[in-house]
Coordinates of C-alpha atoms in Angstrom, one line a residue:
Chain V
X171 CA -10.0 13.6 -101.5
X172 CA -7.9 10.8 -102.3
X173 CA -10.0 8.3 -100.1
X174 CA -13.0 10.2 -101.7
X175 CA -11.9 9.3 -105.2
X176 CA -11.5 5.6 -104.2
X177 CA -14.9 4.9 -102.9
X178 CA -16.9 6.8 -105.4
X179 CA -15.1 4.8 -107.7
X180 CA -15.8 1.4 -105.8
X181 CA -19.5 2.3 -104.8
X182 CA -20.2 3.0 -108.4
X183 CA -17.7 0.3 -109.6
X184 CA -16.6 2.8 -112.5
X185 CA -12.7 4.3 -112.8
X186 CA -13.7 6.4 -115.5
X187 CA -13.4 10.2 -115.9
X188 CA -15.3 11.9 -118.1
X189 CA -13.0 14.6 -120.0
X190 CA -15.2 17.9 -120.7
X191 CA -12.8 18.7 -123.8
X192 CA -15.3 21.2 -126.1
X193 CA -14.8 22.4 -129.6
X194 CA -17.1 24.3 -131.9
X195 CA -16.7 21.1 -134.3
X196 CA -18.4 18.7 -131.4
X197 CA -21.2 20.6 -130.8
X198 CA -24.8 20.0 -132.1
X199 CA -25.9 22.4 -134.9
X200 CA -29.2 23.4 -133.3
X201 CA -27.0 24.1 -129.9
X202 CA -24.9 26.4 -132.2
X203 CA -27.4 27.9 -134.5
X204 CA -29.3 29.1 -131.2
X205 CA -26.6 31.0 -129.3
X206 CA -24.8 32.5 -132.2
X207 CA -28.1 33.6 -133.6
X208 CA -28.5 35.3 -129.8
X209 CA -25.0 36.1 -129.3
X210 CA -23.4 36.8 -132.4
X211 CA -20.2 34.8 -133.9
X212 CA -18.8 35.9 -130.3
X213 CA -16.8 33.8 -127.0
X214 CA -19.5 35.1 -124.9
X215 CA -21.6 32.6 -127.5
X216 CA -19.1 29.9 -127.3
X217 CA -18.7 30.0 -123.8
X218 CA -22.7 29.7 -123.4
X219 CA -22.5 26.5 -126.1
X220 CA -20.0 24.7 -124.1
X221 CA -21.5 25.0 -120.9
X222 CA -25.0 24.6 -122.2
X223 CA -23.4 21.0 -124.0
X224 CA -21.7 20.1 -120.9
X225 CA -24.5 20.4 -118.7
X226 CA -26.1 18.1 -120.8
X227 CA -23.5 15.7 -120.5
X228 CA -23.0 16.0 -116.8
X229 CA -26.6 15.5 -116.0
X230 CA -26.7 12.1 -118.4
X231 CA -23.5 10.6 -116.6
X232 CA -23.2 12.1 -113.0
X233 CA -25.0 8.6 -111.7
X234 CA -23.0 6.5 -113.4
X235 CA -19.4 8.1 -113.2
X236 CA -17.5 9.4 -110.3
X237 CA -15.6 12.4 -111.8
X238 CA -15.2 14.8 -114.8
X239 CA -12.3 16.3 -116.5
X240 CA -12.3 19.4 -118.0
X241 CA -8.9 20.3 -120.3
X242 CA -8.6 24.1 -119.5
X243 CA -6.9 24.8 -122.9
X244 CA -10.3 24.1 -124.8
X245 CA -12.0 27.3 -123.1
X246 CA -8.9 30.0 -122.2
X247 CA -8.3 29.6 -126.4
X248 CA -11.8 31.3 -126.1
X249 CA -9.9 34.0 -123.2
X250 CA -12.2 35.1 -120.7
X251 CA -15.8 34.1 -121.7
X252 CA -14.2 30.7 -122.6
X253 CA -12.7 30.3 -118.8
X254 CA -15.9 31.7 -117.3
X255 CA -17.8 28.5 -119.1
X256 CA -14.7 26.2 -117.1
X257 CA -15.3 27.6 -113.9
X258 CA -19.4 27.6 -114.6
X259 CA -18.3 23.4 -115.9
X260 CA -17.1 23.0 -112.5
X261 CA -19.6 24.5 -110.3
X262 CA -22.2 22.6 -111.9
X263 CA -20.3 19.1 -111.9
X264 CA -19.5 19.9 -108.3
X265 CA -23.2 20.4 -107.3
X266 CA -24.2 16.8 -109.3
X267 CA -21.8 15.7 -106.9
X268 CA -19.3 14.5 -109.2
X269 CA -15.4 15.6 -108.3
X270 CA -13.8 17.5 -110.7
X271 CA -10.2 17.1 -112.5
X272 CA -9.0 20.3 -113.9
X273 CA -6.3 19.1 -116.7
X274 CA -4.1 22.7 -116.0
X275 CA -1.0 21.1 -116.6
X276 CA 0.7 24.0 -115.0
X277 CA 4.2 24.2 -113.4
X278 CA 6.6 26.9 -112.5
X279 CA 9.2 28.3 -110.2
X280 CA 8.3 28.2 -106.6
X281 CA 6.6 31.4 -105.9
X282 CA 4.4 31.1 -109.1
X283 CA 3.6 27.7 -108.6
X284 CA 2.2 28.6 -105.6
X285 CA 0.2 31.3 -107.3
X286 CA -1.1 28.5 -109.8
X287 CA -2.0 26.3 -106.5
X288 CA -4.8 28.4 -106.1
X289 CA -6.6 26.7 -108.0
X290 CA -6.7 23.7 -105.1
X291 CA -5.6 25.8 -102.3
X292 CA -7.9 29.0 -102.7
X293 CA -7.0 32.4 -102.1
X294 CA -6.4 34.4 -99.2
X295 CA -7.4 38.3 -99.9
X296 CA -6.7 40.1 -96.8
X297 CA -7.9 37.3 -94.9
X298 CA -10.8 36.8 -97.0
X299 CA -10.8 32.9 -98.4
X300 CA -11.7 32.3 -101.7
X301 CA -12.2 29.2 -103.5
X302 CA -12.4 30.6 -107.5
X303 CA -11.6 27.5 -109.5
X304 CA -13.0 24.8 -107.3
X305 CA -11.1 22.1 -108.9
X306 CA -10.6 18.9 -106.4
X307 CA -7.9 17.6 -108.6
X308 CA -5.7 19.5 -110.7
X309 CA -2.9 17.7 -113.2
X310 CA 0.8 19.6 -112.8
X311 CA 4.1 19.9 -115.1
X312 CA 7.2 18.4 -113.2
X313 CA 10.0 20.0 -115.8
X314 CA 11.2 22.6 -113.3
X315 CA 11.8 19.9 -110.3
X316 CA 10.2 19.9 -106.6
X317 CA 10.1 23.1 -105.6
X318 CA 7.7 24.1 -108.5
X319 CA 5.7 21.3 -107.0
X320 CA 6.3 21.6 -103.1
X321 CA 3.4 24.6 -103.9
X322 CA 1.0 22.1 -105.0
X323 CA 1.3 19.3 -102.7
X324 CA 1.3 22.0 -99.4
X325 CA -2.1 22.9 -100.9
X326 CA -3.1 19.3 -101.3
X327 CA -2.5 18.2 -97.7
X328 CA -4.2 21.7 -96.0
X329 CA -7.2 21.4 -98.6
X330 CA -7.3 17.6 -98.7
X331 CA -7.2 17.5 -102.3
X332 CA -5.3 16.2 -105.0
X333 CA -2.4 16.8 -108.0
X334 CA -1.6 14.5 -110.8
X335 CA 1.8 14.9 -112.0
X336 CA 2.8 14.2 -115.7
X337 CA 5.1 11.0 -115.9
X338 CA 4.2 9.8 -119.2
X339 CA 2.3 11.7 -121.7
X340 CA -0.1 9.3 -124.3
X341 CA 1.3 11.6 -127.2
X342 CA 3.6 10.0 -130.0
X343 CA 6.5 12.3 -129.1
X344 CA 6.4 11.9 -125.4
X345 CA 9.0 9.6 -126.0
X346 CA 11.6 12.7 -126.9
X347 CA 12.7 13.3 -123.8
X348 CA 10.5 11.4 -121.5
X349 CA 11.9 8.4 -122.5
X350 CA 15.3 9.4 -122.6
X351 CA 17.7 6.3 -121.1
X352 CA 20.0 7.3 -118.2
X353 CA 21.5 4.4 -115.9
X354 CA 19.0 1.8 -117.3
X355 CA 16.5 4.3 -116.6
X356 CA 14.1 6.4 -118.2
X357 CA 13.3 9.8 -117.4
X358 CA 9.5 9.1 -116.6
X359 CA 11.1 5.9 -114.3
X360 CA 13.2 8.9 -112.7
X361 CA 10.0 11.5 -112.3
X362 CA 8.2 8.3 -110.9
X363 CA 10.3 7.8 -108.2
X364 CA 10.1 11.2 -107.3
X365 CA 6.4 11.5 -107.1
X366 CA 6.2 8.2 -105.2
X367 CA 8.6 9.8 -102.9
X368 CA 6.5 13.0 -102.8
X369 CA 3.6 11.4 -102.1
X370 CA 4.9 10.5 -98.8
X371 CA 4.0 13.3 -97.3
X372 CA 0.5 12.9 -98.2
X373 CA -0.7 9.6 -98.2
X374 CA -4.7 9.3 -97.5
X375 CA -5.7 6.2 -95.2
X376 CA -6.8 3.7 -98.4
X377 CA -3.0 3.0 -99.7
X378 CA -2.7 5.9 -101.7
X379 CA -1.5 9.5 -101.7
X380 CA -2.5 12.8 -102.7
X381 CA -0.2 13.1 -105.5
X382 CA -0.7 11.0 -108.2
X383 CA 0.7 10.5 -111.7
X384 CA -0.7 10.6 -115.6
X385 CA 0.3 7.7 -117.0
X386 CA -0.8 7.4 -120.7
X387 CA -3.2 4.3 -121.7
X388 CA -0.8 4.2 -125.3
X389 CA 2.0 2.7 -123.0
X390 CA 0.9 -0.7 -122.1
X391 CA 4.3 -2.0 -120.8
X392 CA 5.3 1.2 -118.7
X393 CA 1.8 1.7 -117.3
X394 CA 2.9 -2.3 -115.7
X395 CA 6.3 -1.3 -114.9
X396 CA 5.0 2.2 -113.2
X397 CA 2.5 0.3 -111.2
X398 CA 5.5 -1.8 -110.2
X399 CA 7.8 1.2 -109.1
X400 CA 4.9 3.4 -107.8
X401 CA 2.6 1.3 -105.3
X402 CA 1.0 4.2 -103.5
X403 CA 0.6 6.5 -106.2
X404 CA -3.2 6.8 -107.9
X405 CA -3.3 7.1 -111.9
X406 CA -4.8 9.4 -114.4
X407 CA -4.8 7.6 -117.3
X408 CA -5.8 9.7 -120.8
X409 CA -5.5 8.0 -124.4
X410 CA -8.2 5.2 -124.1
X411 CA -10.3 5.0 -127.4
X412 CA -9.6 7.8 -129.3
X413 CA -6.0 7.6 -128.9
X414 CA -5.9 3.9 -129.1
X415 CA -5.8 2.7 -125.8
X416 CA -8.2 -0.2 -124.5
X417 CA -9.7 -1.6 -121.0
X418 CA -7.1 -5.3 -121.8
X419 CA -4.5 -3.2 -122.7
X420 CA -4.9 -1.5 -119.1
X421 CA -4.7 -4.4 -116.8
X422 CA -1.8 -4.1 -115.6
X423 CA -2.0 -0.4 -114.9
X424 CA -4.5 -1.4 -112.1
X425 CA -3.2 -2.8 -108.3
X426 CA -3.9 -6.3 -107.1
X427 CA -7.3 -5.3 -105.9
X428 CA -8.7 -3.4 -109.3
X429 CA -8.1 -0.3 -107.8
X430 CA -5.5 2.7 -108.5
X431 CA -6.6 4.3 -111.9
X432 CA -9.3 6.3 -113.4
X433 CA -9.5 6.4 -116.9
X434 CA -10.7 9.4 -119.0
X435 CA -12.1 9.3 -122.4
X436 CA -13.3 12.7 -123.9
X437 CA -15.0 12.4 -127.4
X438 CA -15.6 9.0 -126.9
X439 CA -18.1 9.9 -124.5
X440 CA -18.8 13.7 -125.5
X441 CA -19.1 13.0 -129.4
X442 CA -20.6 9.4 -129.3
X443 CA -23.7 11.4 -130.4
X444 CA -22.1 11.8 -133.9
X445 CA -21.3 8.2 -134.4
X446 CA -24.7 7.1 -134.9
X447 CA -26.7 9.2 -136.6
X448 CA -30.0 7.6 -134.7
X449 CA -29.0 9.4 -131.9
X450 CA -29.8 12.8 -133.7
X451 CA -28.8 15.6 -131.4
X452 CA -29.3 13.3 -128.1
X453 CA -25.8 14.3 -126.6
X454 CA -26.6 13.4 -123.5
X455 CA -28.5 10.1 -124.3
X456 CA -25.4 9.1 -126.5
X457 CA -22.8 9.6 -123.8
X458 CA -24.6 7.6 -121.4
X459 CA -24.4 5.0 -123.5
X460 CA -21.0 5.4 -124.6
X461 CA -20.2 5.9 -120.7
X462 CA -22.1 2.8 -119.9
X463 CA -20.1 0.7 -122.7
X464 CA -16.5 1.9 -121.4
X465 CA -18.1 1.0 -118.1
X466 CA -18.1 -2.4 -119.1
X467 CA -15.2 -2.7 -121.4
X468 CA -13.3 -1.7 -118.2
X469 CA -14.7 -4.5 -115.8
Chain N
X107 CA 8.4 39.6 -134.2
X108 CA 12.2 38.4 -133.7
X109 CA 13.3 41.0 -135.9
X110 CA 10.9 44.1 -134.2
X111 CA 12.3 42.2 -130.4
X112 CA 15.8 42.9 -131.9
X113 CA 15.6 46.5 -133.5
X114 CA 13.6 47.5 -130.4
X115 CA 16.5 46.3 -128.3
X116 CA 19.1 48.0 -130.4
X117 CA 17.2 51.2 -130.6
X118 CA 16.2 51.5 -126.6
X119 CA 20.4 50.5 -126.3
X120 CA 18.5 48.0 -123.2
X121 CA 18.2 44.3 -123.2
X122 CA 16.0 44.3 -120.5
X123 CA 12.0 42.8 -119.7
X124 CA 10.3 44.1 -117.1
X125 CA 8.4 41.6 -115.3
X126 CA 5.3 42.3 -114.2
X127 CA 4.4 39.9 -111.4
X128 CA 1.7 41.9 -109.0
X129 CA 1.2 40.3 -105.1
X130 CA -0.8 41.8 -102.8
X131 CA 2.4 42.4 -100.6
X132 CA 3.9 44.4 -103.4
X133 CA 1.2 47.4 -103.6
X134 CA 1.8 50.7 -102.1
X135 CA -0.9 50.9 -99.1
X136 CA -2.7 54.3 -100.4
X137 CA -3.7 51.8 -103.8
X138 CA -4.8 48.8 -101.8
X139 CA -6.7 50.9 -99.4
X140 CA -8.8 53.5 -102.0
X141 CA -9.7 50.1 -103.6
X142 CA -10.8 48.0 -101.2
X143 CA -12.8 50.5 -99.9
X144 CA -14.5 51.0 -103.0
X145 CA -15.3 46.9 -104.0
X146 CA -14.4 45.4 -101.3
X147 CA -11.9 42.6 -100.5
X148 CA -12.9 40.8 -103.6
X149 CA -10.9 39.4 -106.9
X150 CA -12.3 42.4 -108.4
X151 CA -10.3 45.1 -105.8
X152 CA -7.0 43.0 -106.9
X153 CA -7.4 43.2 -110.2
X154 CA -8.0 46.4 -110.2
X155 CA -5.3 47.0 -108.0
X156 CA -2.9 44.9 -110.0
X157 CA -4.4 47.1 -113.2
X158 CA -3.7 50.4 -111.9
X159 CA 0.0 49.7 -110.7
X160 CA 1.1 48.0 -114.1
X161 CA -0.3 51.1 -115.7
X162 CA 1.8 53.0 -113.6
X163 CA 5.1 51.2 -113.8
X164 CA 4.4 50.5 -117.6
X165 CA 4.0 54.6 -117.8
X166 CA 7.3 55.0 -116.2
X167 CA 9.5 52.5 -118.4
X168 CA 7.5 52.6 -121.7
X169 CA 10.4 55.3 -123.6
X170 CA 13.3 53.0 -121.8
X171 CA 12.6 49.4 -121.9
X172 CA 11.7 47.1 -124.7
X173 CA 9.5 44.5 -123.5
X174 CA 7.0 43.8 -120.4
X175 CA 6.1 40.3 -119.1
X176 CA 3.5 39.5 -117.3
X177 CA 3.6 36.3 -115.1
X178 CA 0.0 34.7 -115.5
X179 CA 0.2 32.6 -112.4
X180 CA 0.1 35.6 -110.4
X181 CA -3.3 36.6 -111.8
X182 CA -4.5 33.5 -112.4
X183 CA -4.3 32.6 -108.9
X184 CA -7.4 35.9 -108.3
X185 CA -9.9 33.7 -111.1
X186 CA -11.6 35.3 -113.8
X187 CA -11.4 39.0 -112.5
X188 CA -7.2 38.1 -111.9
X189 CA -7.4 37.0 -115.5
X190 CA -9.3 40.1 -116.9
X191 CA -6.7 42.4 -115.1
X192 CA -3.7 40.2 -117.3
X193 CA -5.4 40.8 -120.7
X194 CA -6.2 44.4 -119.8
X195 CA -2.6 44.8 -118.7
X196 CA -1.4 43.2 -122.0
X197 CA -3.7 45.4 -123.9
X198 CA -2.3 48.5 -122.1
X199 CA 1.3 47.6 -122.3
X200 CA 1.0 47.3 -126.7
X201 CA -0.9 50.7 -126.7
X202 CA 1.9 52.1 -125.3
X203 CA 4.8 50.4 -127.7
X204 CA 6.3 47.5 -125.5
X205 CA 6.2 44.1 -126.6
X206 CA 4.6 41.8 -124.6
X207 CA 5.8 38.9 -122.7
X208 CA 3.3 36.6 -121.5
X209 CA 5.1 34.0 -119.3
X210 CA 2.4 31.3 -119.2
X211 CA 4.2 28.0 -119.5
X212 CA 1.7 26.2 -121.1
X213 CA 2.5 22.9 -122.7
X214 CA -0.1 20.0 -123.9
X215 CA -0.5 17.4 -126.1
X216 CA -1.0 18.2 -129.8
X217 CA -4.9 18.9 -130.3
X218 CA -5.0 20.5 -126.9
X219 CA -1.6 22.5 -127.3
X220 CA -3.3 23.9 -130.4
X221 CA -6.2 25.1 -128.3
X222 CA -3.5 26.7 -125.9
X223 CA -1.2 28.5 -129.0
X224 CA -4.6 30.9 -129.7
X225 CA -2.4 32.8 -127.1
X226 CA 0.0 34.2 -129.9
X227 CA -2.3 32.4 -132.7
X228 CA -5.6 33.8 -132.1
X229 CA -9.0 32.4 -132.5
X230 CA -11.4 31.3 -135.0
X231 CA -15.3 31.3 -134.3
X232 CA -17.1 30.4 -137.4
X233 CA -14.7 32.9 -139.6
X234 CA -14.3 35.6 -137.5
X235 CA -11.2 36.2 -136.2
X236 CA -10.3 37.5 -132.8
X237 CA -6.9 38.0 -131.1
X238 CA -8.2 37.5 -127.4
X239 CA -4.9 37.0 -125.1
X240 CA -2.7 39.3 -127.5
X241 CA 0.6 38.8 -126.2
X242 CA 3.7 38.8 -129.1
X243 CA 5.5 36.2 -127.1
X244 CA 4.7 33.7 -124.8
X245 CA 6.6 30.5 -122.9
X246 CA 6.1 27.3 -123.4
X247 CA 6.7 23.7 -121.6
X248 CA 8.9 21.0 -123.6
X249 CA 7.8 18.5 -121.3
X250 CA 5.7 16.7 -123.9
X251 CA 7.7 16.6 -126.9
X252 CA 7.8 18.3 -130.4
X253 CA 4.3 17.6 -131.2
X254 CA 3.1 19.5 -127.8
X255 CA 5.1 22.2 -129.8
X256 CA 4.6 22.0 -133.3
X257 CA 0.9 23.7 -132.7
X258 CA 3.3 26.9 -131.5
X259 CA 5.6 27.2 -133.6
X260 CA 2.5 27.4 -136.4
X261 CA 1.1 30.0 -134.8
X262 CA 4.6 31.7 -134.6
X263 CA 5.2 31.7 -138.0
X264 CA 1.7 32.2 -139.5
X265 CA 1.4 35.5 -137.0
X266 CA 4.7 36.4 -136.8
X267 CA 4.8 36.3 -133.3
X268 CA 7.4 33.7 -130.9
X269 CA 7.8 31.3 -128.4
X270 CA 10.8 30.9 -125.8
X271 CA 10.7 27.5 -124.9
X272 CA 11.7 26.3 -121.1
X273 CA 15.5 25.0 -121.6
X274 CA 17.3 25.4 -118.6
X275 CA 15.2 27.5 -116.0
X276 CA 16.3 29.8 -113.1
X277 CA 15.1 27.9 -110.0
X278 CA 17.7 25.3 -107.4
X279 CA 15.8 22.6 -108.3
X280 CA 15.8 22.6 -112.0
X281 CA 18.7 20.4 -111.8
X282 CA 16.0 17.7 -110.5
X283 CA 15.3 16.9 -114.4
X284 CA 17.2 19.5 -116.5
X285 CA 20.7 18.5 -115.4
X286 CA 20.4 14.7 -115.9
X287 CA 23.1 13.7 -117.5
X288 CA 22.7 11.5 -120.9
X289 CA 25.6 10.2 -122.9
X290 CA 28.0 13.2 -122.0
X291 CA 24.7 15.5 -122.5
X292 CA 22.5 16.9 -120.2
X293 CA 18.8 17.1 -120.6
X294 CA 18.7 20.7 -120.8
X295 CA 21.0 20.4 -123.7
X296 CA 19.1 17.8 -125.4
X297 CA 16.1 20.3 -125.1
X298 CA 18.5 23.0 -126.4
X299 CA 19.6 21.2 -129.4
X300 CA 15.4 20.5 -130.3
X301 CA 15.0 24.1 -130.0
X302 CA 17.7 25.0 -132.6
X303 CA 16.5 22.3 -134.7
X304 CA 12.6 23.8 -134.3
X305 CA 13.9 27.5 -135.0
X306 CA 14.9 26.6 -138.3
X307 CA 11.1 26.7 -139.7
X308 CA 10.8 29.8 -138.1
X309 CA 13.8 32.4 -139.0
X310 CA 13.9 35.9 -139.4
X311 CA 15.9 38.0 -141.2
X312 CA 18.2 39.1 -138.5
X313 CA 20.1 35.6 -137.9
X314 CA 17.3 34.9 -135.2
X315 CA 14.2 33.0 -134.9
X316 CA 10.8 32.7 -133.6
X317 CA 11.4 30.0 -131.1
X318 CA 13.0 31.2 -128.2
X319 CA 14.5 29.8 -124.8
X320 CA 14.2 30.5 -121.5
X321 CA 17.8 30.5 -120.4
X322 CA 17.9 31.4 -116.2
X323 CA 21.0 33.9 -115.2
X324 CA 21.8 31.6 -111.9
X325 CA 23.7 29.8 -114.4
X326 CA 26.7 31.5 -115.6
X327 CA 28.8 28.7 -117.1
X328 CA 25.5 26.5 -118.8
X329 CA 24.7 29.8 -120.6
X330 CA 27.7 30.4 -121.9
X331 CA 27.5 26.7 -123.6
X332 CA 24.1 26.7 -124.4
X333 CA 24.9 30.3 -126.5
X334 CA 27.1 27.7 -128.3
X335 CA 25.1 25.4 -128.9
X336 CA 22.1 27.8 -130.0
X337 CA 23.6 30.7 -132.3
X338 CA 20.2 31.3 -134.4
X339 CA 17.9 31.3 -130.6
X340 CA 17.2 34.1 -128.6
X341 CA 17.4 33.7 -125.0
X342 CA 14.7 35.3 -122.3
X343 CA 16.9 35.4 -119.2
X344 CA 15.0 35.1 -115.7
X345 CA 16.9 35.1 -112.6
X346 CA 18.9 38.4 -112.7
X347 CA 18.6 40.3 -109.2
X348 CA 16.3 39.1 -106.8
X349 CA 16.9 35.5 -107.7
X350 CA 21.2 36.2 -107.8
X351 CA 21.8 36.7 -111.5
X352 CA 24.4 39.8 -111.9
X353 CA 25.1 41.7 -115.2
X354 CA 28.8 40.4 -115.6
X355 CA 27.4 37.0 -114.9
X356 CA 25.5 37.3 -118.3
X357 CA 28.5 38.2 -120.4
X358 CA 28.3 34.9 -122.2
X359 CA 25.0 34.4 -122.7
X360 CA 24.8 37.4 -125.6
X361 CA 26.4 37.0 -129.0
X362 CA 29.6 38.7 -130.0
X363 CA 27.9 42.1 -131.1
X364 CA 26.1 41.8 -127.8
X365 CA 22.5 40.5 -129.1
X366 CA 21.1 37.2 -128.6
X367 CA 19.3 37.9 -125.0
X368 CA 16.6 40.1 -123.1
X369 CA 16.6 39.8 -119.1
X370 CA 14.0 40.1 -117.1
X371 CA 13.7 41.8 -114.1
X372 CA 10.6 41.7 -111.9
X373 CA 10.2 42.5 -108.3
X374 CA 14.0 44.6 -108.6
X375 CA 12.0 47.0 -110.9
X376 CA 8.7 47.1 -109.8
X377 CA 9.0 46.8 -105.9
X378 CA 12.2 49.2 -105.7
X379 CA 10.2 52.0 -104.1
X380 CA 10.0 49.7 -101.5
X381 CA 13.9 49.5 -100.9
X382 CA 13.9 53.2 -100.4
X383 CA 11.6 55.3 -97.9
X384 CA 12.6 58.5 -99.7
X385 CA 9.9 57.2 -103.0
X386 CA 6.9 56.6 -100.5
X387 CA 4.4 55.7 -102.9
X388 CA 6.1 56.8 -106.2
X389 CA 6.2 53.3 -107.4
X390 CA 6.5 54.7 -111.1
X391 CA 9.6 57.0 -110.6
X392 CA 11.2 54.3 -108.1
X393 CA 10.8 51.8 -111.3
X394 CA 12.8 54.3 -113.5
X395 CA 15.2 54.4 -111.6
X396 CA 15.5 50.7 -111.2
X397 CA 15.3 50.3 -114.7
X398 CA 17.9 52.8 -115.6
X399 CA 20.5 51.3 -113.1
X400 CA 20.2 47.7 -115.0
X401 CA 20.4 48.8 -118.0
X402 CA 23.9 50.2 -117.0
X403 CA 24.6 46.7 -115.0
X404 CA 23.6 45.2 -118.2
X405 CA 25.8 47.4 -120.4

């Protein structure tokens, strides 16, 4: 999946990911006004929104983009109908061909994280495989140490598929203990090494591993420095545009050859629609555009 | 919430959680078999397997124990039907009195780690309100800093309900990153002294807060400081039994009037009929039993 990841991003010459993020505040009133009117002020209604809206969006940008992310916390605050609409998100990105980041950030002890690594792994019922979540990628918590991650990357290397493991956050107070200073290093230097190391045992045949890292755009200086101390380790990068991150700002997050990141942007994409009000209710029209512009601010 | 957790305690004379983390390998055969016959091998057998044996063990323990908690992970890992079977569990276990648990580790950045906190906080669609994953508690991940948190801690105190945030957790490798030292200070203790901090906004009226920690019983001496160093936090205590934890180990992890923690107990409670061919299937009276005996470990 790792090798996958690098040539859909070099035949398409794009390292962005699209983050499927969905509020009720992003959506287009007609879009709303239709299913509640059907539905009622219910989930089962804003589960049908959000995949109706991301369908939209996944059928303007499959051809230009080589992967989407959807952040799971934005449908299970809508409980079951809200999930159903993720996992619906992800079959239909999967059959436009586009792979698919699920932004879980889970973690746990070891016999739980393997239950979480489900979602890459699939699940055995009494010999029966399942594959319920279909995520190719899935991001991962590294607080409770390896053996709440040893789950996920024995799942990566039988399902050759991927994790991203949080090193540094793009959020203001990722600095409370992430960038807490022990022996001239900081913690997310110390979580780096670690997930270098990891990756090890998992390395694809294009330079880079299984397991990569999230790396915050907002960090300029450490997204250099982590290239530096992590050479074979692939980056999720969130916090462009709305957060404040831009493409210059990223250079050095990128290897020698242009490769080793995919960015995400979420509403700058998914809301662009609402920035100009010429685009009406053309989501889809907006966030091609939007996708196309990133596109280039990137190059 | 704090204050209900603590009266509950005091009243039931048991500071003990039963966790209720179903596998496969755990259910009786006669369960697995009358189920599978009926849907098949299919998510929808296990979570109605997984359904019908927390009923049963929640049946047994309801007059005795204060709390339940659920493990998501384990339910998670069967998709949307695993999922259903977790809120219908929930749903059962607060008809029946106990206060619910749900140990789902979730931690995000801000806007998204609002979207997670409809857990305890609930969920708004266009003014209606609905309380879809209904747990009273639930854990969190610090990983991300305060502002990963703050979302929580609102919904805490505008429902009444709490959070026990990950501080030092039960597992060998939580040294990895929890145990690095800083200055004299580890990082678990760093994390500890946030939470204190945190639980100010959030007190109740029995010299506890909302915001909880997630203390592990493998480690004697660290929770004997960290009770120090947290006198206004209640602690959920994972680790006691299968993972090592014994009652006289927890001695200092409880205040002086012998509050201050609830311990979990999970595959000790609900698997004992397996530990003892004279229950055969009586995985409720087997649980009882199991429950009693800690509660007299723990007293």
């Amino acid at each position: 999946m790792i090798d996958s990841l690098l040539k859909k991003i070099d035949e398409l010459n794009n390292p962005t990911v699209v983050g499927l993020d969905p509020t009720l505040e992003m959506m287009p009133g007609s879009l709303k006004a239709n299913l509640f009117e059907q539905y009622g002020k219910t989930p089962e209604a804003v589960g049908r929104i959000f995949t109706a809206f991301n369908k939209e969006i996944i059928d303007s940008v499959a051809d230009i983009v080589p992967a989407v992310k959807p952040q799971i916390a934005m449908y299970e605050k809508y409980g079951l109908e809200g999930l159903k609409a993720y996992a619906d998100t992800i079959r239909y990105a999967a059959e436009k061909g586009l792979i698919v980041i699920g932004d879980i950030k889970r973690g746990d002890i070891s016999s739980t994280a393997a239950a979480y690594a489900a979602h890459i792994g699939g699940t055995d019922i009494e010999g029966e495989e399942f594959d319920l979540w279909q995520e190719d990628w899935i991001t991962v918590n590294p607080y409770l140490g390896v053996d709440g991650i040893q789950p996920f990357i024995d799942a990566c290397n039988k399902k050759d598929r991927g994790i991203f493991v949080l090193v540094k956050t793009s959020n203001p107070s990722s600095s409370q203990l992430q960038d807490i200073v022990v022996d001239g290093h900081t913690i997310y230097e110390r979580v780096a090494e670690l997930v270098e190391e990891w990756g090890r045992q998992s390395m694809g045949t294009l330079g880079y591993s299984r397991i990569g890292a999230v790396v915050g755009a907002t960090h300029k200086e450490q997204g250099e420095k982590l290239r530096k101390l992590m050479p074979q380790t692939f980056f999720l990068v969130p916090g462009y545009g709305a957060q404040g991150g831009t493409g210059a700002d990223l250079r050095g997050f990128f290897d020698k050859e242009g490769r080793g990141c995919i960015v995400n942007s979420s509403r700058g994409i998914t809301a662009a629609y609402k920035k100009d009000s010429r685009y009406g209710d053309k989501v889809g029209e907006a966030a091609r555009d939007a996708a196309l512009a990133m596109k280039n601010d990137l190059r």
